[in-house]
Amino acid sequence: MLYEHILATARALTINLGTVPSLDTVARAAVVSKGGLMHHFPTRSSLVEALAISAIDDVDSAMNEAAETGTTVETWLRLSTPIGDDLTLYSAMLPALGADGEIGEEVRERLTESGRCWQSAIAAELGGDDDAAMIVRLVGDGLAMNAIAGVVIEIDLQQLVRRVTTGAGS
């Protein structure tokens, strides 16, 4: 489908350029007319929001799989320390998402709803301990913001999982 092709092209360009590209750049790279692109993404902001929602969907998929295998805490903390293409993508999207002063409503709603689901899955793994799940979420959020800001924190993921889950469910 054209929508997915354009979005994949925009994602690849964002990773390669380190910034979200213009609609003209995406249209040329995707080999579509500007009108064809603008049918799906009328503004650069709508493209950025689609990239963000796609990234949220990727985390949703990983967390759903982790819930099935009982590894939500580890998965959340691993996803919270992005590397490579993911780190480049998130670092490029963050300023673009806030370029007009706030994240779009659709992205905020998706992130809020997904965040609730992620925290609920973490709590289930921690014996229903909502407080411990919130701590895990906040640790992950802090790790992600540091990674995006370029602050390198050396962590042993397994040790961190043990530390944040100590006493959970008791």
XYZ file of N, CA and C in Angstrom:
510
model
N 0.839 -1.181 0.000
C 0.000 0.000 0.000
C 0.888 1.249 0.000
N 0.420 2.284 -0.652
C 1.210 3.499 -0.820
C 1.543 4.167 0.516
N 0.572 4.175 1.426
C 0.789 4.779 2.746
C 2.015 4.158 3.426
N 2.064 2.825 3.476
C 3.172 2.133 4.135
C 4.498 2.381 3.411
N 4.448 2.430 2.078
C 5.659 2.699 1.292
C 6.215 4.087 1.612
N 5.345 5.067 1.643
C 5.774 6.434 1.954
C 6.319 6.497 3.380
N 5.621 5.869 4.314
C 6.058 5.889 5.711
C 7.410 5.192 5.879
N 7.595 4.055 5.220
C 8.880 3.342 5.292
C 9.999 4.185 4.683
N 9.695 4.873 3.591
C 10.685 5.750 2.961
C 11.045 6.892 3.901
N 10.041 7.492 4.523
C 10.288 8.593 5.461
C 11.105 8.114 6.657
N 10.820 6.909 7.132
C 11.575 6.350 8.263
C 13.038 6.160 7.869
N 13.269 5.560 6.717
C 14.644 5.330 6.258
C 15.389 6.648 6.058
N 14.725 7.627 5.471
C 15.356 8.935 5.281
C 15.675 9.597 6.617
N 14.750 9.508 7.552
C 14.967 10.098 8.868
C 16.188 9.484 9.530
N 16.321 8.179 9.428
C 17.482 7.501 10.014
C 18.759 7.906 9.290
N 18.715 7.952 7.972
C 19.920 8.306 7.204
C 20.333 9.758 7.375
N 19.346 10.655 7.473
C 19.650 12.085 7.568
C 19.813 12.566 9.006
N 19.246 11.826 9.947
C 19.295 12.251 11.343
C 18.292 13.346 11.655
N 17.394 13.603 10.727
C 16.320 14.582 10.908
C 15.143 14.159 10.045
N 13.955 14.573 10.430
C 12.789 14.247 9.626
C 12.851 15.098 8.355
N 12.789 14.460 7.192
C 12.945 15.188 5.934
C 11.693 15.989 5.557
N 11.858 16.845 4.584
C 10.730 17.605 4.046
C 9.826 16.672 3.241
N 8.610 17.114 2.999
C 7.690 16.325 2.174
C 8.233 16.170 0.763
N 8.873 17.223 0.222
C 9.464 17.129 -1.117
C 10.510 16.022 -1.177
N 11.363 15.960 -0.157
C 12.419 14.943 -0.115
C 11.815 13.547 -0.051
N 10.785 13.377 0.766
C 10.127 12.067 0.885
C 9.466 11.689 -0.431
N 8.785 12.640 -1.064
C 8.102 12.348 -2.334
C 9.106 11.897 -3.386
N 10.222 12.606 -3.488
C 11.252 12.216 -4.472
C 11.804 10.827 -4.171
N 12.137 10.569 -2.926
C 12.731 9.276 -2.560
C 11.729 8.128 -2.714
N 10.472 8.394 -2.439
C 9.444 7.360 -2.551
C 8.949 7.201 -3.992
N 9.408 8.098 -4.870
C 9.009 8.116 -6.269
C 7.478 8.201 -6.375
N 6.938 9.192 -5.690
C 5.511 9.495 -5.772
C 5.364 10.991 -6.005
N 4.231 11.372 -6.543
C 3.989 12.801 -6.735
C 3.774 13.453 -5.372
N 4.031 14.740 -5.324
C 3.801 15.460 -4.069
C 2.324 15.371 -3.687
N 1.442 15.440 -4.682
C 0.014 15.303 -4.419
C -0.339 13.931 -3.853
N 0.310 12.897 -4.379
C 0.087 11.545 -3.870
C 0.532 11.409 -2.427
N 1.668 12.003 -2.122
C 2.158 11.982 -0.745
C 1.217 12.772 0.155
N 0.815 13.963 -0.319
C -0.007 14.837 0.514
C -1.426 14.303 0.711
N -1.840 13.357 -0.121
C -3.127 12.695 0.103
C -3.089 11.949 1.439
N -1.943 11.354 1.742
C -1.778 10.590 2.985
C -1.207 11.440 4.115
N -0.330 12.366 3.775
C 0.359 13.205 4.763
C 0.299 14.654 4.294
N -0.775 15.366 4.643
C -0.943 16.724 4.131
C 0.085 17.733 4.653
N 0.724 17.404 5.771
C 1.732 18.303 6.340
C 2.909 17.472 6.845
N 4.029 18.143 7.060
C 5.187 17.465 7.647
C 4.830 16.970 9.043
N 4.047 17.750 9.780
C 3.625 17.333 11.121
C 2.834 16.029 11.081
N 1.976 15.875 10.070
C 1.206 14.626 9.977
C 2.128 13.447 9.681
N 3.187 13.687 8.925
C 4.167 12.637 8.650
C 4.931 12.279 9.925
N 5.347 13.278 10.668
C 6.067 13.045 11.926
C 5.180 12.264 12.894
N 3.916 12.655 12.974
C 3.000 11.948 13.868
C 2.817 10.496 13.436
N 2.750 10.248 12.134
C 2.630 8.869 11.644
C 3.882 8.065 11.982
N 5.053 8.695 11.870
C 6.289 8.011 12.272
C 6.258 7.662 13.756
N 5.785 8.600 14.576
C 5.707 8.362 16.022
C 4.726 7.238 16.341
N 3.571 7.251 15.705
C 2.575 6.198 15.953
C 3.109 4.845 15.506
N 3.836 4.821 14.411
C 4.453 3.577 13.950
C 5.454 3.060 14.988
N 6.232 3.962 15.572
C 7.193 3.569 16.610
C 6.461 3.048 17.850
N 5.372 3.699 18.214
C 4.565 3.230 19.350
C 4.017 1.837 19.057
N 3.544 1.630 17.833
C 3.043 0.307 17.434
C 4.125 -0.762 17.556
N 5.360 -0.412 17.200
C 6.472 -1.362 17.324
C 6.702 -1.742 18.784
N 6.638 -0.748 19.676
C 6.801 -1.036 21.109
C 5.626 -1.869 21.600
N 4.402 -1.535 21.148
C 3.232 -2.334 21.517
C 3.444 -3.806 21.157
N 3.909 -4.054 19.946
C 4.130 -5.434 19.498
C 5.146 -6.145 20.382
N 6.246 -5.460 20.661
C 7.292 -6.060 21.500
C 6.778 -6.323 22.919
N 6.007 -5.394 23.466
C 5.498 -5.574 24.828
C 4.419 -6.656 24.876
N 3.606 -6.763 23.841
C 2.603 -7.842 23.799
C 3.283 -9.204 23.752
N 4.328 -9.306 22.951
C 5.087 -10.558 22.888
C 5.743 -10.843 24.237
N 6.279 -9.807 24.865
C 6.928 -9.978 26.169
C 5.922 -10.418 27.236
N 4.696 -9.914 27.150
C 3.671 -10.312 28.116
C 3.373 -11.801 28.002
N 3.434 -12.313 26.789
C 3.184 -13.741 26.577
C 4.314 -14.607 27.116
N 5.519 -14.061 27.177
C 6.674 -14.839 27.632
C 7.129 -14.468 29.043
N 6.425 -13.518 29.683
C 6.784 -13.125 31.046
C 8.064 -12.317 31.133
N 8.339 -11.526 30.110
C 9.580 -10.742 30.096
C 9.314 -9.246 29.878
N 8.202 -8.744 30.421
C 7.863 -7.340 30.173
C 8.836 -6.367 30.816
N 9.302 -6.662 32.016
C 10.238 -5.740 32.687
C 11.525 -5.645 31.874
N 12.094 -6.775 31.546
C 13.324 -6.788 30.770
C 13.123 -6.125 29.405
N 12.024 -6.441 28.751
C 11.753 -5.870 27.428
C 11.586 -4.362 27.515
N 10.830 -3.886 28.504
C 10.638 -2.440 28.655
C 11.972 -1.725 28.857
N 12.798 -2.257 29.727
C 14.083 -1.598 29.997
C 15.019 -1.686 28.798
N 14.967 -2.776 28.057
C 15.786 -2.889 26.841
C 15.315 -1.891 25.793
N 14.000 -1.802 25.608
C 13.457 -0.847 24.640
C 13.720 0.596 25.060
N 13.901 0.811 26.347
C 14.150 2.151 26.878
C 15.591 2.604 26.700
N 16.416 1.716 26.198
C 17.815 2.068 25.921
C 18.069 1.841 24.433
N 17.412 2.659 23.600
C 17.520 2.431 22.151
C 18.947 2.626 21.652
N 19.272 1.866 20.626
C 20.586 1.973 19.990
C 20.378 1.981 18.476
N 21.413 2.296 17.759
C 21.400 2.204 16.306
C 20.299 3.012 15.657
N 19.611 2.385 14.701
C 18.569 3.066 13.936
C 17.449 3.595 14.825
N 17.059 2.819 15.846
C 15.980 3.275 16.729
C 16.378 4.563 17.443
N 17.586 4.617 17.954
C 18.048 5.822 18.643
C 18.077 7.013 17.691
N 18.579 6.805 16.488
C 18.616 7.884 15.497
C 17.207 8.358 15.168
N 16.286 7.418 14.964
C 14.911 7.761 14.641
C 14.263 8.561 15.769
N 14.365 8.076 17.007
C 13.730 8.757 18.139
C 14.348 10.130 18.360
N 15.662 10.214 18.217
C 16.341 11.499 18.411
C 15.911 12.522 17.365
N 15.658 12.063 16.148
C 15.217 12.964 15.082
C 13.747 13.343 15.249
N 12.931 12.426 15.725
C 11.498 12.690 15.841
C 11.157 13.612 16.999
N 11.890 13.516 18.100
C 11.517 14.265 19.298
C 11.416 15.767 19.044
N 12.439 16.404 18.469
C 12.275 17.847 18.235
C 11.189 18.147 17.194
N 11.022 17.269 16.227
C 9.999 17.491 15.203
C 8.598 17.368 15.796
N 8.423 16.460 16.756
C 7.120 16.307 17.404
C 6.756 17.546 18.194
N 7.745 18.159 18.802
C 7.481 19.333 19.626
C 7.742 20.643 18.917
N 7.904 20.615 17.594
C 8.269 21.817 16.850
C 7.237 22.934 17.007
N 5.970 22.581 17.141
C 4.947 23.613 17.290
C 4.558 23.822 18.743
N 5.374 23.323 19.647
C 5.136 23.554 21.064
C 4.503 22.399 21.802
N 3.891 21.479 21.069
C 3.336 20.317 21.758
C 3.141 19.155 20.795
N 3.144 17.977 21.375
C 2.928 16.759 20.603
C 1.468 16.734 20.165
N 1.211 16.263 18.965
C -0.151 16.188 18.451
C -1.046 15.330 19.325
N -2.323 15.649 19.312
C -3.299 14.970 20.170
C -3.362 13.466 19.906
N -3.318 13.062 18.639
C -3.393 11.633 18.328
C -2.189 10.883 18.901
N -1.008 11.475 18.777
C 0.193 10.835 19.330
C 0.087 10.776 20.851
N -0.342 11.872 21.471
C -0.470 11.897 22.929
C -1.458 10.825 23.402
N -2.593 10.722 22.722
C -3.595 9.719 23.105
C -3.063 8.301 22.939
N -2.403 8.035 21.813
C -1.846 6.691 21.577
C -0.777 6.363 22.602
N 0.082 7.331 22.887
C 1.155 7.110 23.856
C 0.584 6.896 25.250
N -0.430 7.665 25.607
C -1.069 7.508 26.918
C -1.714 6.139 27.048
N -2.488 5.741 26.050
C -3.172 4.448 26.096
C -2.167 3.299 26.075
N -1.188 3.373 25.197
C -0.174 2.315 25.141
C 0.607 2.256 26.442
N 0.948 3.420 26.982
C 1.671 3.462 28.255
C 0.909 2.764 29.366
N -0.401 2.964 29.399
C -1.231 2.272 30.402
C -1.156 0.754 30.201
N -1.235 0.339 28.951
C -1.156 -1.100 28.657
C 0.205 -1.666 29.038
N 1.275 -0.927 28.699
C 2.621 -1.404 29.025
C 2.779 -1.529 30.536
N 2.328 -0.502 31.262
C 2.463 -0.527 32.718
C 1.612 -1.641 33.324
N 0.444 -1.875 32.774
C -0.416 -2.956 33.250
C 0.243 -4.313 33.041
N 0.872 -4.498 31.883
C 1.568 -5.769 31.612
C 2.748 -5.946 32.559
N 3.452 -4.862 32.834
C 4.574 -4.931 33.781
C 4.046 -5.277 35.168
N 2.958 -4.635 35.585
C 2.374 -4.915 36.899
C 1.948 -6.375 37.006
N 1.348 -6.909 35.949
C 0.934 -8.315 35.965
C 2.135 -9.225 36.184
N 3.252 -8.894 35.524
C 4.468 -9.697 35.703
C 5.011 -9.573 37.126
N 4.753 -8.435 37.754
C 5.261 -8.179 39.106
C 4.218 -8.507 40.175
N 3.366 -9.448 39.877
C 2.393 -9.912 40.863
C 1.309 -8.896 41.174
N 1.009 -8.011 40.227
C -0.036 -7.011 40.432
C 0.424 -5.769 41.176
N 1.722 -5.609 41.359
C 2.263 -4.463 42.098
C 2.322 -3.230 41.185
N 1.277 -2.408 41.273
C 1.188 -1.213 40.427
C 2.294 -0.200 40.721
N 2.666 -0.077 41.999
C 3.736 0.874 42.360
C 5.073 0.448 41.751
N 5.377 -0.840 41.841
C 6.620 -1.337 41.260
C 6.604 -1.171 39.748
N 5.445 -1.394 39.135
C 5.330 -1.225 37.682
C 5.576 0.225 37.290
N 5.065 1.159 38.093
C 5.288 2.568 37.795
C 6.771 2.908 37.919
N 7.430 2.343 38.902
C 8.870 2.581 39.065
C 9.624 2.062 37.844
N 9.277 0.877 37.385
C 9.917 0.315 36.192
C 9.673 1.231 35.000
N 8.425 1.683 34.819
C 8.115 2.602 33.720
C 8.954 3.875 33.809
N 9.023 4.464 34.991
C 9.765 5.717 35.155
C 11.264 5.530 34.943
N 11.801 4.403 35.400
C 13.216 4.114 35.139
C 13.442 4.019 33.634
N 12.570 3.305 32.954
C 12.680 3.186 31.502
C 12.564 4.530 30.811
N 11.605 5.355 31.243
C 11.438 6.684 30.653
C 12.707 7.511 30.830
N 13.300 7.444 32.009
C 14.542 8.186 32.261
C 15.691 7.693 31.400
N 15.795 6.386 31.257
C 16.838 5.825 30.395
C 16.652 6.283 28.954
N 15.409 6.267 28.488
C 15.131 6.672 27.108
C 15.475 8.137 26.881
N 15.085 8.998 27.800
C 15.379 10.424 27.629
C 16.885 10.676 27.658
N 17.611 9.983 28.506
C 19.065 10.125 28.523
C 19.663 9.662 27.208
N 19.196 8.534 26.689
C 19.720 8.015 25.420
C 19.466 9.009 24.295
N 18.249 9.535 24.231
C 17.897 10.484 23.172
C 18.703 11.772 23.303
N 18.984 12.170 24.539
C 19.772 13.382 24.770
C 21.269 13.158 24.549
N 21.654 11.906 24.298
C 23.055 11.607 24.044
C 23.867 11.302 25.290
N 23.191 11.140 26.424
C 23.865 10.814 27.669
C 24.032 9.294 27.729
N 25.261 8.853 27.762
C 25.549 7.420 27.782
C 25.580 6.944 29.233
N 24.738 5.972 29.516
C 24.708 5.358 30.835
C 25.023 3.886 30.637
N 26.127 3.465 31.189
C 26.505 2.052 31.093
C 25.672 1.265 32.097
N 24.884 0.314 31.595
C 24.070 -0.491 32.491
C 24.215 -1.964 32.162
N 24.074 -2.756 33.182
C 23.946 -4.196 33.031
C 22.452 -4.460 33.112
N 21.827 -4.765 31.983
C 20.376 -4.878 31.914
C 19.832 -5.907 32.902
N 20.477 -7.053 32.997
C 19.986 -8.093 33.908
C 20.061 -7.631 35.358
N 21.141 -6.947 35.708
C 21.265 -6.431 37.076
C 20.203 -5.364 37.341
N 19.953 -4.504 36.367
C 18.931 -3.471 36.531
C 17.556 -4.111 36.710
N 17.251 -5.128 35.925
C 15.966 -5.828 36.066
C 15.834 -6.381 37.479
N 16.889 -7.003 37.991
C 16.844 -7.551 39.359
C 16.629 -6.443 40.379
N 17.325 -5.320 40.212
C 17.221 -4.230 41.186
C 15.834 -3.581 41.201
N 15.261 -3.354 40.038
C 13.963 -2.676 40.024
C 12.803 -3.602 40.393
N 13.043 -4.893 40.346
C 11.969 -5.827 40.689
C 12.121 -6.409 42.088
N 13.184 -6.067 42.792
C 13.368 -6.595 44.154
C 12.233 -6.128 45.035
N 11.585 -7.066 45.642
C 10.478 -6.740 46.549
C 9.153 -6.588 45.832
N 9.148 -6.641 44.517
C 7.896 -6.512 43.774
C 7.000 -7.699 44.073
N 5.738 -7.436 44.254
C 4.766 -8.501 44.476
C 4.773 -9.050 45.873
N 5.551 -8.434 46.767
C 5.557 -8.981 48.148
C 4.762 -8.125 49.078
